[in-house]
XYZ file of C-alpha atoms in Angstrom:
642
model
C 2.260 73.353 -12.144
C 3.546 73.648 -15.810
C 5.758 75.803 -17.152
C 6.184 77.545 -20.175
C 5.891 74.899 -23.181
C 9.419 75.282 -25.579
C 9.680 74.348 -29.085
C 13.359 73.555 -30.035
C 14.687 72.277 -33.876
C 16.900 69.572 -33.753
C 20.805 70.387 -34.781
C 20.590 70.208 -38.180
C 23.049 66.951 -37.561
C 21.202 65.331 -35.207
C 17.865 65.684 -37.761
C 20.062 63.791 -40.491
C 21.245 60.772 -38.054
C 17.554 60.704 -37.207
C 16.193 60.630 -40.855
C 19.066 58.135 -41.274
C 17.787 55.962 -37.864
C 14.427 55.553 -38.868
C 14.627 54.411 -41.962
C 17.816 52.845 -42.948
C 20.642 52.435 -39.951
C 18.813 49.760 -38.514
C 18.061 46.480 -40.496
C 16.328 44.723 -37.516
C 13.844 47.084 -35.408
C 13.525 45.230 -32.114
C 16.820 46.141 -30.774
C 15.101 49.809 -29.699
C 14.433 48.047 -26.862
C 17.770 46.855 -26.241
C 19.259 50.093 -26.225
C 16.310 52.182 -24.295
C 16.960 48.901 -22.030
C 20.894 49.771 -21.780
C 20.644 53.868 -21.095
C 18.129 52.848 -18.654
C 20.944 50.366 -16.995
C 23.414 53.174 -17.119
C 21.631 55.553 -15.526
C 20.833 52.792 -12.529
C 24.647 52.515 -12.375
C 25.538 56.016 -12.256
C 23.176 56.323 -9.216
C 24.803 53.645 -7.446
C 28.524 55.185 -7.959
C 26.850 59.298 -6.664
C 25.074 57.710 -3.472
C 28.676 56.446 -2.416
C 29.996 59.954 -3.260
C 27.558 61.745 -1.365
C 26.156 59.547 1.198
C 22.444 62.143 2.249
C 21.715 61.962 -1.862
C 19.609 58.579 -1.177
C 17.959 60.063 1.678
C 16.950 63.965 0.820
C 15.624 62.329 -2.524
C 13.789 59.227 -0.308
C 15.306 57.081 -2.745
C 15.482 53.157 -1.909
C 18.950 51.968 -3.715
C 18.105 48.625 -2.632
C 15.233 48.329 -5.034
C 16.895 49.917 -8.296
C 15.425 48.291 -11.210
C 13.320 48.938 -14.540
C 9.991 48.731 -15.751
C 8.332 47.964 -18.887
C 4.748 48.809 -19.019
C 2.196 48.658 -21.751
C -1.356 50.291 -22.148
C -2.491 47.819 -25.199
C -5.873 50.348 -25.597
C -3.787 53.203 -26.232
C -0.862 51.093 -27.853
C 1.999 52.693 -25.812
C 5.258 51.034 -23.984
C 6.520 53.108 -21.323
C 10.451 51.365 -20.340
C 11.057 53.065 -16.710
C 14.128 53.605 -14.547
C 14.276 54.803 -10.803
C 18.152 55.746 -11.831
C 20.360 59.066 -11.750
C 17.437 61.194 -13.825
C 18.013 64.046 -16.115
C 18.270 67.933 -15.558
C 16.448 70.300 -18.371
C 19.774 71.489 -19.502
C 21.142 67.740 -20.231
C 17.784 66.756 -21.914
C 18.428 69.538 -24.429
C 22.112 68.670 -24.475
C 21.788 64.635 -24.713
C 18.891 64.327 -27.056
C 18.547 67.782 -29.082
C 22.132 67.382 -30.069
C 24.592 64.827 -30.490
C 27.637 65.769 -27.932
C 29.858 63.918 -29.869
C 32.845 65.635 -31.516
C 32.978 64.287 -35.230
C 29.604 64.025 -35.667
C 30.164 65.042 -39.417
C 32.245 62.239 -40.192
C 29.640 59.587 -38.658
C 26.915 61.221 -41.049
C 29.417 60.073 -43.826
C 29.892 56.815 -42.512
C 26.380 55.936 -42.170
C 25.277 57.453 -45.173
C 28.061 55.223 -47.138
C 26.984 52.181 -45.190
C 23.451 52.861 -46.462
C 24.860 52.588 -50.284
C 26.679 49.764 -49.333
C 25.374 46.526 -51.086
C 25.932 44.583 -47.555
C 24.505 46.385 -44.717
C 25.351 44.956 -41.197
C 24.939 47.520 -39.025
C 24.876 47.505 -34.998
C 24.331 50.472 -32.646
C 26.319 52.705 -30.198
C 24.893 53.903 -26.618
C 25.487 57.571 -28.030
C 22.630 57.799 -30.651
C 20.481 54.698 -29.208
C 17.877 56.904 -27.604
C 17.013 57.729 -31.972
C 16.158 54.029 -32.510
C 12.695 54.381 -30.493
C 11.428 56.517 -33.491
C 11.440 53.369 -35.615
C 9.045 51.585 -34.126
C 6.958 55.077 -32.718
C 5.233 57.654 -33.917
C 5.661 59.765 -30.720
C 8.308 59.643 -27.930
C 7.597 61.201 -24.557
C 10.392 61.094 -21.816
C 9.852 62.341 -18.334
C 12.550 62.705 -16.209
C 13.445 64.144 -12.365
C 17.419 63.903 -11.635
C 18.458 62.739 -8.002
C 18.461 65.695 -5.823
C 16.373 68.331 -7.831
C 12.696 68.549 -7.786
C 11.964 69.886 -10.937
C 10.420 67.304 -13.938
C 11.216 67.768 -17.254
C 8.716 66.761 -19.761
C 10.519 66.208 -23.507
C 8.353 65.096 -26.337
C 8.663 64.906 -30.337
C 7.456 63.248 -32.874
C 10.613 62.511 -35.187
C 9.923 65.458 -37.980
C 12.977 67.933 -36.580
C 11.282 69.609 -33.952
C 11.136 68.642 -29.884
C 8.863 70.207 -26.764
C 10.157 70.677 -23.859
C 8.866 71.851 -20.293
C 9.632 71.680 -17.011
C 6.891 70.625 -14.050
C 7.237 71.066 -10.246
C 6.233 68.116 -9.082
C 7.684 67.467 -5.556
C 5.976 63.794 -5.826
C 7.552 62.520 -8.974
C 9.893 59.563 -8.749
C 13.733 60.262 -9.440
C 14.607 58.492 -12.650
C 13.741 58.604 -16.231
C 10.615 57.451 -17.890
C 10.188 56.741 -21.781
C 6.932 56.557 -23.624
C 6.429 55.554 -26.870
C 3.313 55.669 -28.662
C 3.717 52.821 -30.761
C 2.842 52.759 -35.076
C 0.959 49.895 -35.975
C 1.999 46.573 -36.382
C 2.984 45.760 -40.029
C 5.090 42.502 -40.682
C 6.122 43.341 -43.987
C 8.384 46.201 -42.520
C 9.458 44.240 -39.370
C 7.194 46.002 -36.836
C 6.090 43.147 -34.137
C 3.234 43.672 -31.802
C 5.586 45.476 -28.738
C 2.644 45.641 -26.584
C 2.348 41.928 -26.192
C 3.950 40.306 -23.491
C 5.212 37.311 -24.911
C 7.351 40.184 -27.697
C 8.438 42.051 -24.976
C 9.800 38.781 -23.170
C 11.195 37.605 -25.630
C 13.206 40.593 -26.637
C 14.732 41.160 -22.702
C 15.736 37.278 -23.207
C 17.801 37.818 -26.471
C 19.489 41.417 -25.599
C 19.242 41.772 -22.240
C 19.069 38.803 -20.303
C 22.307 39.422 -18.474
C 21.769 42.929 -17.318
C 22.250 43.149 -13.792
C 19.154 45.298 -12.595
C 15.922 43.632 -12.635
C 14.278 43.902 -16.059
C 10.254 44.050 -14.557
C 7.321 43.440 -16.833
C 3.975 44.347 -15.688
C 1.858 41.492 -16.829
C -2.184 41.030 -16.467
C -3.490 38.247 -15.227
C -7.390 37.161 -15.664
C -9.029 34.607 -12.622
C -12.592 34.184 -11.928
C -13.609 37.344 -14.431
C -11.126 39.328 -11.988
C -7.760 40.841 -13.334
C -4.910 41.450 -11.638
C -1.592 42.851 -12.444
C 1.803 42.494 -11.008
C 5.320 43.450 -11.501
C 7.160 40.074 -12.721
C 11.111 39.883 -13.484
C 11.975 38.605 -16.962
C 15.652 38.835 -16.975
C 17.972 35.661 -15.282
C 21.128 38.181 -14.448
C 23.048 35.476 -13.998
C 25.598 36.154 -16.547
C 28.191 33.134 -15.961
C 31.304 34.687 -17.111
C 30.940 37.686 -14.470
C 31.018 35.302 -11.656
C 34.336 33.468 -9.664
C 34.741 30.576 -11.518
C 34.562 28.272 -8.152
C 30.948 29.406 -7.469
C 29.871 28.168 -11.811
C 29.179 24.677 -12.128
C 29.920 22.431 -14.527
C 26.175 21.584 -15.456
C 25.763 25.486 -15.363
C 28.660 26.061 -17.910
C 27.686 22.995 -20.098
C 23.994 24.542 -20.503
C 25.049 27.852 -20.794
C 27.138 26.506 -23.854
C 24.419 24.425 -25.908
C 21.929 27.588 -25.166
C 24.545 29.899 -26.745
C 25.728 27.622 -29.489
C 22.222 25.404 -30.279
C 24.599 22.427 -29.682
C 23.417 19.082 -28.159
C 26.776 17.722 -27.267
C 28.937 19.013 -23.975
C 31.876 21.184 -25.086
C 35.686 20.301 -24.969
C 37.066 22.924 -22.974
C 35.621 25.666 -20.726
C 37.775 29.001 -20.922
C 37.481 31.674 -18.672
C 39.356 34.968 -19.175
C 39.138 37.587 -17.031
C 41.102 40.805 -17.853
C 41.521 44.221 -15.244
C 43.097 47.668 -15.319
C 42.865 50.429 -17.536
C 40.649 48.386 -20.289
C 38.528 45.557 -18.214
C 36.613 42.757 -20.038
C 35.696 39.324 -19.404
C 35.059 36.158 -21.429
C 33.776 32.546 -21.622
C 34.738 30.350 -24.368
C 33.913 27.174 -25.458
C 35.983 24.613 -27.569
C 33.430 22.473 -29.267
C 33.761 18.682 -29.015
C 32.886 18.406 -32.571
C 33.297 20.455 -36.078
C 29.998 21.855 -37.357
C 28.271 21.021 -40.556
C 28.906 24.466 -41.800
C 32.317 24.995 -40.804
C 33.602 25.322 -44.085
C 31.433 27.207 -45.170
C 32.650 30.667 -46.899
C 28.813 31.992 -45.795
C 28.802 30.577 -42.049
C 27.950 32.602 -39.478
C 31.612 32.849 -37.228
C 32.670 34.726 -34.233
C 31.758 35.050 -30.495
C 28.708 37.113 -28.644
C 29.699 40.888 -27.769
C 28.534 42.145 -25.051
C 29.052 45.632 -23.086
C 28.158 45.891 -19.595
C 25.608 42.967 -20.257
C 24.054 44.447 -22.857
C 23.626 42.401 -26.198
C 25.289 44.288 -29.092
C 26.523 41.547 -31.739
C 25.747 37.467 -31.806
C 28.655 37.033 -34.357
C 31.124 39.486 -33.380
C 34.285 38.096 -36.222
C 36.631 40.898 -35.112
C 37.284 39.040 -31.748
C 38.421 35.587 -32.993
C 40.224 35.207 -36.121
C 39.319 33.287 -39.103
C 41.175 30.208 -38.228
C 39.101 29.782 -34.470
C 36.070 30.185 -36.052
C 34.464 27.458 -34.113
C 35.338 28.844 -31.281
C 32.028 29.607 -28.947
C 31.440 32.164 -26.175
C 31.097 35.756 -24.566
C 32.612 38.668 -24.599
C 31.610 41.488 -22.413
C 33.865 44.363 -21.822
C 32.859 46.992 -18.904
C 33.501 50.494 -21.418
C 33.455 49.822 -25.462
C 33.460 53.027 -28.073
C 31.218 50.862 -30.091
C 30.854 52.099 -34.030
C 27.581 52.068 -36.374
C 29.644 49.619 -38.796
C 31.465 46.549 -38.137
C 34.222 47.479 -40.509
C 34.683 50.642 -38.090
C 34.561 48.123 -35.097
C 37.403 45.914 -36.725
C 39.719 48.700 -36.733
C 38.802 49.774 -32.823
C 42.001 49.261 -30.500
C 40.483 47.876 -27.872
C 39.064 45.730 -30.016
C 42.426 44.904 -31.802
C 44.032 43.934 -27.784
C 40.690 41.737 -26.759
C 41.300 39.611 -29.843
C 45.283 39.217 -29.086
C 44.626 38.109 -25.882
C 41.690 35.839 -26.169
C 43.921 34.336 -29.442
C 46.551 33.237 -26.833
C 44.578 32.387 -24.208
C 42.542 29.417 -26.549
C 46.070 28.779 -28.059
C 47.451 28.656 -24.160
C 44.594 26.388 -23.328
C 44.952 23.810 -26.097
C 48.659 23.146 -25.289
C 47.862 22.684 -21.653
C 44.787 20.152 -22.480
C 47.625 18.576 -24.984
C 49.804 17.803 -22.017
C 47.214 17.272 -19.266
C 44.611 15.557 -21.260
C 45.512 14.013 -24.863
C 42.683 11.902 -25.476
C 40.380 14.900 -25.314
C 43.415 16.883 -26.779
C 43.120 14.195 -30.170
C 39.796 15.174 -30.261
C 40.257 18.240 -30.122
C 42.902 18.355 -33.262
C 40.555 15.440 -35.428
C 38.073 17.900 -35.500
C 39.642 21.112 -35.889
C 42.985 20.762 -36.625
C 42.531 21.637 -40.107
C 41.274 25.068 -39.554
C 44.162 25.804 -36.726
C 46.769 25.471 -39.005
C 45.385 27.777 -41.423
C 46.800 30.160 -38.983
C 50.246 29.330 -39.731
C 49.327 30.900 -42.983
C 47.108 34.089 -41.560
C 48.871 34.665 -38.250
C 52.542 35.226 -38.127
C 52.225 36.197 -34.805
C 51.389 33.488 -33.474
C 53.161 30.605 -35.501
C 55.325 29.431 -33.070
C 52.535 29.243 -30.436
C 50.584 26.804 -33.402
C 52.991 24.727 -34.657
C 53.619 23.766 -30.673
C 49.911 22.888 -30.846
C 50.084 20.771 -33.790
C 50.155 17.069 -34.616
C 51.213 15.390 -37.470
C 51.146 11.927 -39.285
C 54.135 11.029 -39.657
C 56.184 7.510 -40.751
C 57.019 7.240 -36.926
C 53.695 5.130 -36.431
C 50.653 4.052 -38.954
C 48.044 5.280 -36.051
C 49.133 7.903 -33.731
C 50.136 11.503 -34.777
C 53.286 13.472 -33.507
C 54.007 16.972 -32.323
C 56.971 18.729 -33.475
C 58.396 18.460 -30.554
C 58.293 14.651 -29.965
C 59.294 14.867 -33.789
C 62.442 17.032 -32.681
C 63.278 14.505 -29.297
C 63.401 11.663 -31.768
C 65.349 12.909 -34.129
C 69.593 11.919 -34.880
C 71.852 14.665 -32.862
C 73.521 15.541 -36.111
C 69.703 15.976 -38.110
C 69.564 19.731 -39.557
C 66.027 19.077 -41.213
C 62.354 17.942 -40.495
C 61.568 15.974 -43.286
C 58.004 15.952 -45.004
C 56.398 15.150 -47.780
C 52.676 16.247 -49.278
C 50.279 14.356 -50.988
C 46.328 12.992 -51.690
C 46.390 10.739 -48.748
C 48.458 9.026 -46.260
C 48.680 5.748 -48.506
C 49.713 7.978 -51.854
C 52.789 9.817 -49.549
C 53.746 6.215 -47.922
C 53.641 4.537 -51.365
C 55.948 7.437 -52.779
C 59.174 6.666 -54.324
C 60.479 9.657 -52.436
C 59.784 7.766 -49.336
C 62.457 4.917 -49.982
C 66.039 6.135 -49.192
C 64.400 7.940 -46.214
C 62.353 4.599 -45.026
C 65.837 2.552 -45.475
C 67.847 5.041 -43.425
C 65.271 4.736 -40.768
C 64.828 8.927 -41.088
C 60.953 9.751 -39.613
C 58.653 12.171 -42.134
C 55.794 14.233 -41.954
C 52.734 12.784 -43.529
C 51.088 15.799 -44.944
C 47.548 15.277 -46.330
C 45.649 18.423 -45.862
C 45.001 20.936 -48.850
C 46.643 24.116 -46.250
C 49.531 21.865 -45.813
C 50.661 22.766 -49.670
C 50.700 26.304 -47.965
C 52.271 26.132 -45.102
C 55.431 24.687 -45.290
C 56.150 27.156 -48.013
C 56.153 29.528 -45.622
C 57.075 28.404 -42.058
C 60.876 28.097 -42.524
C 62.211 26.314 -39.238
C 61.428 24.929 -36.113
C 63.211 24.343 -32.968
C 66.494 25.205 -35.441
C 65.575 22.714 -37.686
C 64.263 23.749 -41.051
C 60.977 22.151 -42.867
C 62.719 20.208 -46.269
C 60.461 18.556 -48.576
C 61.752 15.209 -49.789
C 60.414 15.946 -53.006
C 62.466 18.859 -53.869
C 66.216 19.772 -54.516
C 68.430 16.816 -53.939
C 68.954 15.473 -50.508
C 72.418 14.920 -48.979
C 71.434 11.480 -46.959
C 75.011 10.793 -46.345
C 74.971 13.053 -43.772
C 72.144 12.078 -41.998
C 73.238 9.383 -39.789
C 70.801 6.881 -40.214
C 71.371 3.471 -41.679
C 72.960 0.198 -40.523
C 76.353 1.224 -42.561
C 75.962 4.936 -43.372
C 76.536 4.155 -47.087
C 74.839 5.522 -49.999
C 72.419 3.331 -52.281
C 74.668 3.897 -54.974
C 78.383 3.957 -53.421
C 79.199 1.013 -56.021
C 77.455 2.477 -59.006
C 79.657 3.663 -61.897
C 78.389 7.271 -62.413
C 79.824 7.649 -65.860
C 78.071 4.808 -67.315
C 74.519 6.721 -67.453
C 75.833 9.861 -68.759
C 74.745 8.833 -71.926
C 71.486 7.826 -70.756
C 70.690 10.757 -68.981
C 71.710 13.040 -71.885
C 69.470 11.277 -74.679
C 66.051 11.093 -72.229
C 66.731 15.038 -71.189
C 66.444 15.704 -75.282
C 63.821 13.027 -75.477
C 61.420 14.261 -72.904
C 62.467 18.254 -72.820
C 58.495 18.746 -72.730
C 58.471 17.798 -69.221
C 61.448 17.933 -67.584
C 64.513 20.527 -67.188
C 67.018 18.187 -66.035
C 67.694 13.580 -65.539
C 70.258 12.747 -62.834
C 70.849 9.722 -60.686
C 69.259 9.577 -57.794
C 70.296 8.549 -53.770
C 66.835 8.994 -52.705
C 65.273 5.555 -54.440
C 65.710 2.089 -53.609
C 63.069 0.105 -55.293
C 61.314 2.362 -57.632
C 62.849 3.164 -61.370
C 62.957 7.220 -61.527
C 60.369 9.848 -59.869
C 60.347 13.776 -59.974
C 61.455 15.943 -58.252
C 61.008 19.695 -58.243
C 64.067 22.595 -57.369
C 63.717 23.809 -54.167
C 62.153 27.051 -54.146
C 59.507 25.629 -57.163
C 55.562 25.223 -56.724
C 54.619 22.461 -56.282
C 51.984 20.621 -58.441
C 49.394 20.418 -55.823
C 49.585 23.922 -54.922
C 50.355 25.266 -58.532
C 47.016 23.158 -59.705
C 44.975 24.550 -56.607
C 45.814 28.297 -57.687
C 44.920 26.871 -61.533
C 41.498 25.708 -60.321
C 41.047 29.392 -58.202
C 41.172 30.754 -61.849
C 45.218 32.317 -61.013
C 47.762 32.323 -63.936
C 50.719 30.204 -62.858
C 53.862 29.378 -64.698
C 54.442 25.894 -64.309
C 58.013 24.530 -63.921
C 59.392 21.462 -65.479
C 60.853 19.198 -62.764
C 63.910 16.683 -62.618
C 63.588 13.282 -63.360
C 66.046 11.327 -60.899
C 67.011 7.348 -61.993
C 68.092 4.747 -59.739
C 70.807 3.402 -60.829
C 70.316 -0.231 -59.533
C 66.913 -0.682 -61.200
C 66.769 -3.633 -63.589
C 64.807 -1.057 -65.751
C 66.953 2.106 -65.844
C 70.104 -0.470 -66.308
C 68.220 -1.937 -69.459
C 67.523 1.417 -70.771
C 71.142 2.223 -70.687
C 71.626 -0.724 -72.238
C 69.533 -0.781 -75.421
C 70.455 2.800 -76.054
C 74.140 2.302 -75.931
C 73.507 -0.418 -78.210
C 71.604 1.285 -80.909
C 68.175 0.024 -80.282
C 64.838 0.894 -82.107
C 64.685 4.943 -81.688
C 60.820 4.709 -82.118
C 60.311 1.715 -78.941
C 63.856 4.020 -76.489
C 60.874 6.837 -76.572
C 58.083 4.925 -75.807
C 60.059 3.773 -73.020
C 61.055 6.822 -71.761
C 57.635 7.833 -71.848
C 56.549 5.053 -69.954
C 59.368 5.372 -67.890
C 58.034 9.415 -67.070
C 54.325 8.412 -66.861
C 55.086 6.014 -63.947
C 56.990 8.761 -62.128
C 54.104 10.907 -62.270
C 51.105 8.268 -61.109
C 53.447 6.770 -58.609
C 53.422 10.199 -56.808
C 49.681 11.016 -56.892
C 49.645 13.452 -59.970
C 47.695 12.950 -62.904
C 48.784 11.916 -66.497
C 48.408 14.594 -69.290
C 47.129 12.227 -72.114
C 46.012 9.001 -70.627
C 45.174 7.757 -73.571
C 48.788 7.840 -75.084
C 49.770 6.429 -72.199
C 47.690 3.630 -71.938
C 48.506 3.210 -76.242
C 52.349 3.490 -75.873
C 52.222 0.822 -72.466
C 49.779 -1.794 -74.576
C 52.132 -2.153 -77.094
C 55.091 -2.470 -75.219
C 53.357 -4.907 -73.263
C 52.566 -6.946 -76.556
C 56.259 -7.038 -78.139
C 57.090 -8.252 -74.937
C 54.940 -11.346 -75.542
């Protein structure tokens, strides 16, 4: 028996977002299926949770809860798909309410967003449960639903094609199945606009496999079989359900876990470190991570594809999901599925979502957590772990103040302690004199250019241990991470350095105890005219025991590497002259005093003293302003000297 046939407008509102799904919300059409897929999961679910609140509900509607599951069928004559659920069902009164309208407060303001996102020149967009039902019309010309709600025995028949109007009309059909029933009558397949073939099985298998795999009712496909000019069909399940990260950890093996990690990250090597995070209460979610045991090719890439799978309820929504891991994880690898998630059309909206915001603090220090346990338990793999991506960690020191302390205990050093192994802070910190305010460190090209430094020498005498800094984020950094442990981060190459009170040598004394001070003033005067070009300021020095002089910059200056890294990013900055700092007991400097107390040739004192400033400057790493004139000036000193 049918009743009266209804013809209902869409709210004006819900026309737009449907103008708005078919042709532009959506950059990749297949994922109708995932969310037809995912309404159909929730409505198994919220038949589950009313037969335990009303225990004859299963029985006066003869429905089997042991066999909930959902169908996809397809009539390849009449090019339909028909994705079927025996779940909670639909009254007439919600099928106007849930799919004529948008029962959504705000609905306004998600008009605006989309319509901005559409203008936008990058448009990454990803559904929400709320408006999924509008993707079918992408990919149909006509969408049929049929629906009979657990404990009524009235159908309702809904049915539009997408131009602002719906049918609907209710049927008394005592024998129709509780549960909801989509049909779409499919447009034809065109390539060019991203419309596959959804009628073929192999599509429709592969589409449950991407999105859906994980759901935990049985995703059935009937398939058609042809033996002996006889064809057969049968209902075959195409989804595993065996999502890893919702099961005890004791009953996951480690095979299961290490294939579950090169499917998801299309890596042939076993990963690092398994983590498992489980969270419960108000907001529940679970994940599994993977550390990598190697960096990827691409992992400094501005354009690489970073972040972890997002998943709600086992539903597919993003494979790169960067609000959940910060920039400096990025090679972090894994799931995320959270049981309830107010998921937003745009990414930037789903940056900004709270419960987004508290996932990412947690997982943050759980993969910190887990790295200083496998550095204590485990340091081989721990080394491993830093060679590869140690790098990237500490460019959280720069990006996540929050978490500083937490990195800097997870980070190793090279340090003059030993030529092969690196240090922690900590075993940095252990080693260190009682009466040592300071970590010491110095920056530079590579670990030979810092060890070779003339800034190393008083410090290398006194038996003092520094940092070996050699990465480009280790310019920025230190600048900004002031202390550890109560001991503050001091450059060697900056400000002047009070080694006196550092206990560390055999006697305690300074290099130049015996030096007569007053004797250079005269010195240090005529090269501060000579070279004012280059440097502010020439003092003695307690920080050199072999070399002749080397710069050194005041202590809140740039320094060159990081000045000359802004330079290259195309930034304006001011650079500062430095200090040149003598040693007092080299032959050289001693000379110099010499012949310019004595009234030597004005012409061949310069040339010196530009010598004498070009071998600072290439003895630290940096790079001469005029080669040339340096190379010119140090020829023909070297040929009067013949």
């Amino acid at each position: 028996m049918t009743a009266q046939i209804e013809t209902h407008e869409f709210q004006a509102e819900a026309r737009q977002l449907l103008q708005l799904m078919v042709h532009s919300i959506y950059s990749n059409k297949d994922i109708f299926l995932r969310e037809l897929v995912s309404n159909a999961s929730d409505a198994l679910d919220k038949l589950r949770l009313e037969t335990f609140r009303d225990k004859d509900l299963a029985d006066a509607g003869g429905i089997d809860i042991d066999d909930l599951h959902i169908d996809l069928e397809v009539d390849r004559v009449a090019r339909t798909l028909t994705v079927r659920d025996n779940g909670i069902g639909m009254s007439r009164d919600e099928v106007v309410g849930l799919i004529g309208t948008i029962a959504k407060s705000g609905t306004g303001e998600l008009i605006k967003q989309l319509r901005e996102a559409k203008n936008s020149a990058n448009v990454d967009l990803i559904g929400q449960f709320g408006v999924g039902f509008y993707s079918a019309f992408m990919v149909a010309d006509t969408v049929t639903l049929v629906t009979r709600k657990a404990g009524r025995s009235e159908v309702t028949r809904w049915s539009s094609d997408g131009s602002g109007t719906y049918t609907v009309e209710t049927l008394d059909d005592a024998d129709a199945p509780v549960g909801t029933a989509i049909t779409l009558h499919l447009k034809p397949e065109d390539a060019e606009d991203q419309l596959h073939d959804y009628t073929a099985e192999s599509v429709l298998r592969d589409l449950v496999r991407r999105y859906s795999d994980f759901v935990t009712w049985p995703i059935r496909l009937r398939t058609e079989k042809t033996e002996d000019g006889k064809t057969t069909h049968e209902w075959e399940t195409i989804n595993s359900r065996k999502a890893l990260w919702a099961r005890p950890k004791g009953e996951v093996s480690e095979e299961e876990y290490r294939e579950f990690y090169k499917h998801i990250s299309h890596d042939w090597l076993d990963p690092l470190r398994t983590i498992t995070v489980k969270a419960e209460g108000t907001f529940e979610y679970q994940a599994l991570l993977f550390l990598p045991s190697r960096a990827p090719m691409d992992l400094y890439y501005r354009d690489a594809k970073r972040g972890v799978q997002l998943y709600v309820k086992r539903v597919f929504i993003m494979d790169n999901c960067e609000a959940l891991v910060p920039d400096y994880l990025r090679f972090v690898k894994g799931v995320v599925d959270a049981a309830d998630l107010s998921l937003n059309v745009s990414r930037e909206i789903l940056q900004q979502d709270r419960q987004i915001q508290l996932m990412r603090r947690r997982l943050v220090r759980k993969v910190l957590g887990e790295v200083k346990e496998m550095m204590k338990d485990d340091r081989a793999r721990y080394d491993t772990f830093w060679r590869e991506f140690g790098r990237v960690v500490k460019e959280g020191l720069v990006e996540d103040a929050d978490n500083r302390k937490a990195i800097l205990d997870i980070a190793s050093f090279a340090s003059t302690h030993s030529a092969d192994e690196l240090t922690t802070l900590r075993e940095y910190v252990e080693r260190a004199k009682d009466d040592q305010k300071h970590i010491y460190y110095l920056t530079g090209a590579s670990r030979s250019v810092v060890e070779n430094s003339p800034h190393m020498e008083a410090f290398r005498a006194r038996g003092l241990e520094v940092l070996v800094l050699t990465d480009p984020i280790d310019e920025f950094w230190v600048e900004q991470v002031g202390e550890y442990e109560g001991r503050t981060f001091t450059s060697i190459a900056k400000g002047q350095v009070d080694l006196d009170g550092e206990q560390g040598g055999k006697d305690g004394e300074s290099s130049d105890d015996k030096t007569d001070h007053g004797s250079f003033d005269a010195l240090r005067e005529w090269l501060a005219a000579a070279l004012s070009d280059h440097v502010k300021e020439v003092r003695l020095s307690n920080r050199l025991v072999t070399s002749p002089a080397c710069l050194v910059g005041d202590t809140y200056d740039l320094p060159p590497a990081l000045a000359k890294m802004y330079q290259q990013a195309g930034q304006e900055v001011p650079v500062a002259k430095r200090v040149l700092e003598l040693n007092p007991q080299h032959a050289l400097v001693t000379g110099l005093r010499d012949a310019q107390q004595a009234g030597a040739d004005e012409t061949a004192l310069r040339e010196t003293a530009e010598l004498l400033y070009g071998m600072a400057l290439l003895a630290e790493g940096s790079e001469l302003s005029d080669p040339q004139r340096f190379t010119t000036v140090l020829a023909n000193r070297l040929a009067e000297s013949l």
